[in-house]
XYZ file of N, CA, C and O in Angstrom:
352
model
N 138.827 83.506 77.715
C 138.967 82.725 79.193
C 140.583 83.201 79.171
O 141.240 83.139 78.052
N 141.086 82.842 80.519
C 142.225 82.852 80.690
C 142.991 81.916 79.605
O 144.362 82.302 78.961
N 142.812 80.412 79.583
C 143.494 79.743 78.708
C 143.576 79.833 77.279
O 144.404 79.856 76.607
N 142.156 80.531 76.888
C 142.059 81.095 75.470
C 142.965 82.020 75.187
O 143.662 82.321 73.625
N 142.966 83.025 76.298
C 144.163 84.361 75.792
C 145.765 83.683 75.674
O 146.001 84.233 74.788
N 146.109 82.755 76.516
C 147.254 82.300 76.379
C 147.384 81.472 74.801
O 148.523 81.603 74.151
N 146.787 80.838 74.476
C 146.677 79.924 73.300
C 146.762 81.199 72.495
O 147.662 80.919 71.036
N 145.741 81.906 72.458
C 146.074 83.217 71.106
C 147.377 83.509 71.396
O 147.819 84.366 70.120
N 148.046 84.253 72.272
C 149.441 84.832 72.313
C 150.407 83.864 72.079
O 151.274 84.627 70.955
N 150.382 82.720 72.414
C 151.423 81.644 71.840
C 151.548 81.750 69.728
O 152.093 81.704 69.358
N 149.901 81.908 69.446
C 149.689 81.260 68.216
C 150.119 82.811 67.382
O 150.733 82.824 66.498
N 150.056 83.832 68.242
C 150.472 85.238 67.680
C 151.425 85.377 67.296
O 152.458 85.933 66.477
N 152.474 85.078 68.513
C 154.050 85.272 68.268
C 154.308 84.286 67.588
O 155.594 84.673 66.823
N 153.739 83.249 67.229
C 154.486 82.124 66.120
C 154.160 82.714 64.847
O 155.232 82.656 63.938
N 153.010 83.272 64.365
C 152.481 83.387 63.102
C 153.098 84.687 62.947
O 153.550 85.027 61.573
N 153.504 85.570 63.678
C 154.498 86.758 63.565
C 155.936 86.555 63.381
O 156.486 87.559 63.087
N 156.264 85.210 63.564
C 157.642 85.111 64.231
C 158.647 85.126 63.150
O 157.632 85.183 61.612
N 159.692 84.522 63.231
C 160.768 84.176 61.551
C 160.620 82.974 61.462
O 161.866 82.785 60.547
N 160.245 82.247 61.770
C 160.415 80.588 61.466
C 160.016 80.434 59.919
O 159.029 81.367 59.512
N 160.631 79.596 59.458
C 160.320 79.113 57.788
C 158.717 78.664 57.898
O 158.215 79.174 56.669
N 158.444 78.151 58.919
C 156.905 77.431 59.071
C 156.106 78.582 58.679
O 154.899 78.467 58.490
N 156.395 79.647 59.809
C 155.403 80.849 59.894
C 155.247 81.411 58.404
O 154.272 82.112 57.815
N 156.444 81.828 57.919
C 156.733 82.294 56.964
C 155.564 81.751 55.608
O 154.579 82.070 54.858
N 155.956 80.361 55.581
C 154.833 79.764 54.409
C 153.681 79.921 54.805
O 153.078 80.142 53.961
N 152.944 79.654 56.037
C 151.988 79.965 56.372
C 150.881 81.303 56.025
O 150.116 81.463 55.460
N 151.909 82.618 56.596
C 151.780 83.732 56.293
C 151.527 84.110 54.595
O 150.714 84.752 53.868
N 152.716 83.261 53.745
C 152.521 83.553 52.466
C 151.284 82.717 51.580
O 151.018 83.286 50.402
N 150.812 81.962 52.212
C 149.616 81.181 51.639
C 148.125 81.261 52.142
O 147.153 81.069 51.747
N 148.309 82.140 53.395
C 146.797 82.019 54.019
C 146.850 83.383 54.558
O 147.496 84.515 54.818
N 145.699 83.748 54.358
C 144.862 85.354 54.985
C 144.718 85.042 56.612
O 143.793 84.217 56.529
N 145.029 85.325 57.402
C 144.487 85.025 58.923
C 143.911 86.342 59.510
O 144.201 87.430 59.431
N 142.825 86.267 59.997
C 141.887 87.221 60.344
C 141.646 86.481 61.907
O 141.282 85.828 62.394
N 142.617 87.465 62.581
C 142.468 87.113 64.040
C 141.060 88.039 64.665
O 141.164 89.474 64.600
N 140.617 87.395 65.365
C 139.250 88.056 65.741
C 139.706 88.124 67.561
O 139.934 87.089 68.214
N 139.565 89.604 68.363
C 139.935 89.703 69.585
C 138.728 89.203 70.108
O 137.776 88.481 69.814
N 138.878 89.389 71.394
C 137.835 88.728 72.302
C 136.699 89.220 72.047
O 136.401 90.572 71.960
N 135.411 88.657 72.275
C 134.024 88.951 71.756
C 133.278 89.137 73.033
O 132.293 89.575 72.744
N 133.866 89.179 74.255
C 133.097 89.361 75.253
C 133.949 90.403 76.293
O 134.071 89.704 77.499
N 134.508 91.166 75.887
C 134.925 91.836 76.790
C 134.370 92.818 77.670
O 135.163 93.034 79.055
N 132.937 93.190 77.613
C 132.442 93.172 78.613
C 131.946 92.980 79.777
O 132.038 93.097 80.898
N 131.669 91.535 79.456
C 131.405 90.295 80.404
C 132.570 89.925 80.974
O 132.676 89.944 82.571
N 133.890 90.127 80.409
C 134.945 89.441 81.038
C 135.806 90.648 82.277
O 135.958 90.131 83.246
N 135.460 91.591 81.755
C 136.023 92.707 82.862
C 134.977 92.598 83.954
O 135.759 93.335 85.084
N 134.361 92.372 83.830
C 133.168 91.703 85.384
C 133.138 90.723 85.467
O 132.129 90.283 86.568
N 133.844 89.863 85.335
C 134.283 88.531 85.833
C 133.361 87.204 85.001
O 133.357 86.157 85.718
N 132.604 87.713 84.117
C 131.891 86.477 83.445
C 132.563 86.248 82.173
O 133.430 86.793 81.611
N 132.741 84.592 82.111
C 133.321 84.552 80.696
C 132.431 83.854 79.809
O 133.012 84.098 78.455
N 131.628 83.650 80.105
C 130.539 83.277 78.885
C 129.302 84.612 78.347
O 128.657 84.707 77.530
N 129.006 85.048 79.704
C 127.653 86.515 79.841
C 128.264 87.542 79.541
O 129.376 87.685 80.195
N 127.702 88.373 78.843
C 127.618 89.784 78.495
C 127.027 90.749 79.748
O 126.489 89.959 80.652
N 127.567 92.023 79.529
C 127.220 92.754 80.643
C 125.063 92.727 80.795
O 124.799 92.851 81.732
N 125.017 92.131 79.552
C 123.359 92.411 79.736
C 123.064 91.160 80.260
O 121.554 90.776 80.165
N 123.671 89.958 80.644
C 123.549 88.608 81.109
C 123.171 87.588 80.084
O 122.983 86.466 80.400
N 123.367 87.900 79.060
C 123.175 86.814 77.853
C 124.246 86.154 77.619
O 125.501 86.728 77.258
N 124.060 84.931 77.486
C 125.185 83.942 77.041
C 125.664 83.952 75.380
O 124.891 83.626 75.015
N 126.731 84.480 75.105
C 127.182 84.626 73.988
C 127.544 83.718 73.337
O 127.339 83.680 71.858
N 127.603 82.375 73.506
C 128.054 81.085 73.105
C 126.912 80.609 72.670
O 126.925 79.989 71.460
N 125.567 80.820 73.507
C 124.444 80.341 72.857
C 123.432 81.219 71.454
O 122.563 81.033 71.191
N 124.158 82.508 71.523
C 123.595 83.609 70.274
C 124.378 83.422 68.894
O 124.053 84.171 68.044
N 125.090 82.715 68.696
C 125.822 82.539 67.697
C 124.661 82.152 66.286
O 125.223 82.577 65.370
N 124.133 81.603 66.518
C 122.908 81.119 65.562
C 122.251 82.303 64.750
O 122.264 82.716 63.803
N 121.615 83.217 65.627
C 121.009 84.486 65.554
C 121.152 85.324 66.084
O 120.508 85.895 66.865
N 122.376 86.055 66.265
C 122.904 87.152 66.636
C 121.698 88.296 66.501
O 121.773 88.419 65.137
N 121.509 89.135 67.564
C 120.803 90.592 67.146
C 122.030 91.679 67.047
O 122.730 91.546 67.819
N 121.847 92.305 65.967
C 122.877 93.490 65.799
C 123.054 93.982 67.129
O 124.206 94.943 67.490
N 121.970 94.389 67.842
C 122.108 95.535 69.073
C 122.220 94.659 70.346
O 122.924 95.401 70.987
N 121.710 93.539 70.331
C 122.249 93.022 71.786
C 123.481 92.304 71.597
O 123.912 91.908 72.868
N 123.740 91.615 70.343
C 125.041 90.806 70.486
C 125.875 91.373 69.313
O 126.266 90.813 68.610
N 126.498 92.623 69.707
C 127.046 93.273 68.605
C 128.151 92.862 68.032
O 128.977 92.654 66.964
N 129.061 92.067 68.918
C 130.473 91.391 68.402
C 130.093 90.246 67.723
O 130.728 89.945 66.786
N 129.545 89.562 68.284
C 129.284 88.279 67.539
C 128.242 88.868 66.134
O 128.400 88.057 64.762
N 127.249 89.362 66.116
C 126.942 89.676 64.714
C 128.236 90.593 63.644
O 128.025 90.028 63.065
N 129.398 91.310 64.343
C 129.639 91.740 63.599
C 130.971 90.925 63.108
O 131.196 90.863 61.830
N 130.970 89.577 64.100
C 131.984 88.846 63.741
C 131.399 87.802 62.656
O 132.344 87.037 61.177
N 130.502 87.628 62.659
C 129.765 86.573 61.257
C 129.456 87.357 60.101
O 130.067 86.977 59.146
N 129.283 88.641 60.446
C 129.602 89.483 59.266
C 130.806 89.237 58.388
O 130.969 89.454 57.222
N 131.733 89.597 59.274
C 133.249 89.581 58.889
C 133.150 88.034 57.833
O 134.092 88.301 56.977
N 132.933 87.207 58.969
C 133.118 85.914 57.937
C 132.258 85.897 56.595
O 133.001 85.061 55.706
N 131.275 86.131 56.704
C 130.343 86.238 55.258
C 131.128 87.054 54.286
O 131.406 86.474 53.016
N 131.453 87.934 54.668
C 132.236 89.266 53.824
C 133.852 88.134 53.350
O 133.840 87.877 51.836
N 134.380 87.526 54.245
C 135.540 87.040 53.851
C 134.941 85.941 52.975
O 135.896 85.574 52.005
N 134.137 85.145 53.327
C 134.048 83.919 52.628
C 133.423 84.179 51.097
O 133.637 83.313 50.093
N 132.697 85.485 51.123
C 132.420 85.841 49.760
C 133.103 86.186 48.851
O 133.090 86.180 47.341
N 134.131 86.749 49.312
C 135.680 87.280 48.736
C 136.501 86.141 47.927
O 137.648 86.578 47.515
N 136.618 85.057 48.923
C 137.726 84.189 48.861
C 137.633 82.823 49.186
O 136.237 82.553 50.182
N 138.336 81.743 48.717
C 137.950 80.556 49.411
C 138.190 80.668 50.865
O 139.306 80.960 51.458
N 137.622 79.714 51.978
C 137.611 80.226 53.383
C 137.893 78.460 53.692
O 137.212 77.517 53.432
N 139.366 78.140 54.404
C 139.510 76.944 54.768
C 139.243 76.698 56.068
O 139.370 77.438 56.948
């Protein structure tokens, strides 16, 4: 969504910036920035649905690797990160 894109833009500018607060955060935390998980739907004017017509917000619990690949991959990344380190 447009608002979420602007919020992410602001966050990235801050966290990559030169402020002392940003530096402290970067020194103490690993940030995994996940891009838009619905690019095919957004390009066609949909905010929640993929090109297949699936509301991806409703697929988070049990995403199918083939029907919801972005959600499935994001969950895999979160699981892998959680197994390797503490997640806050």
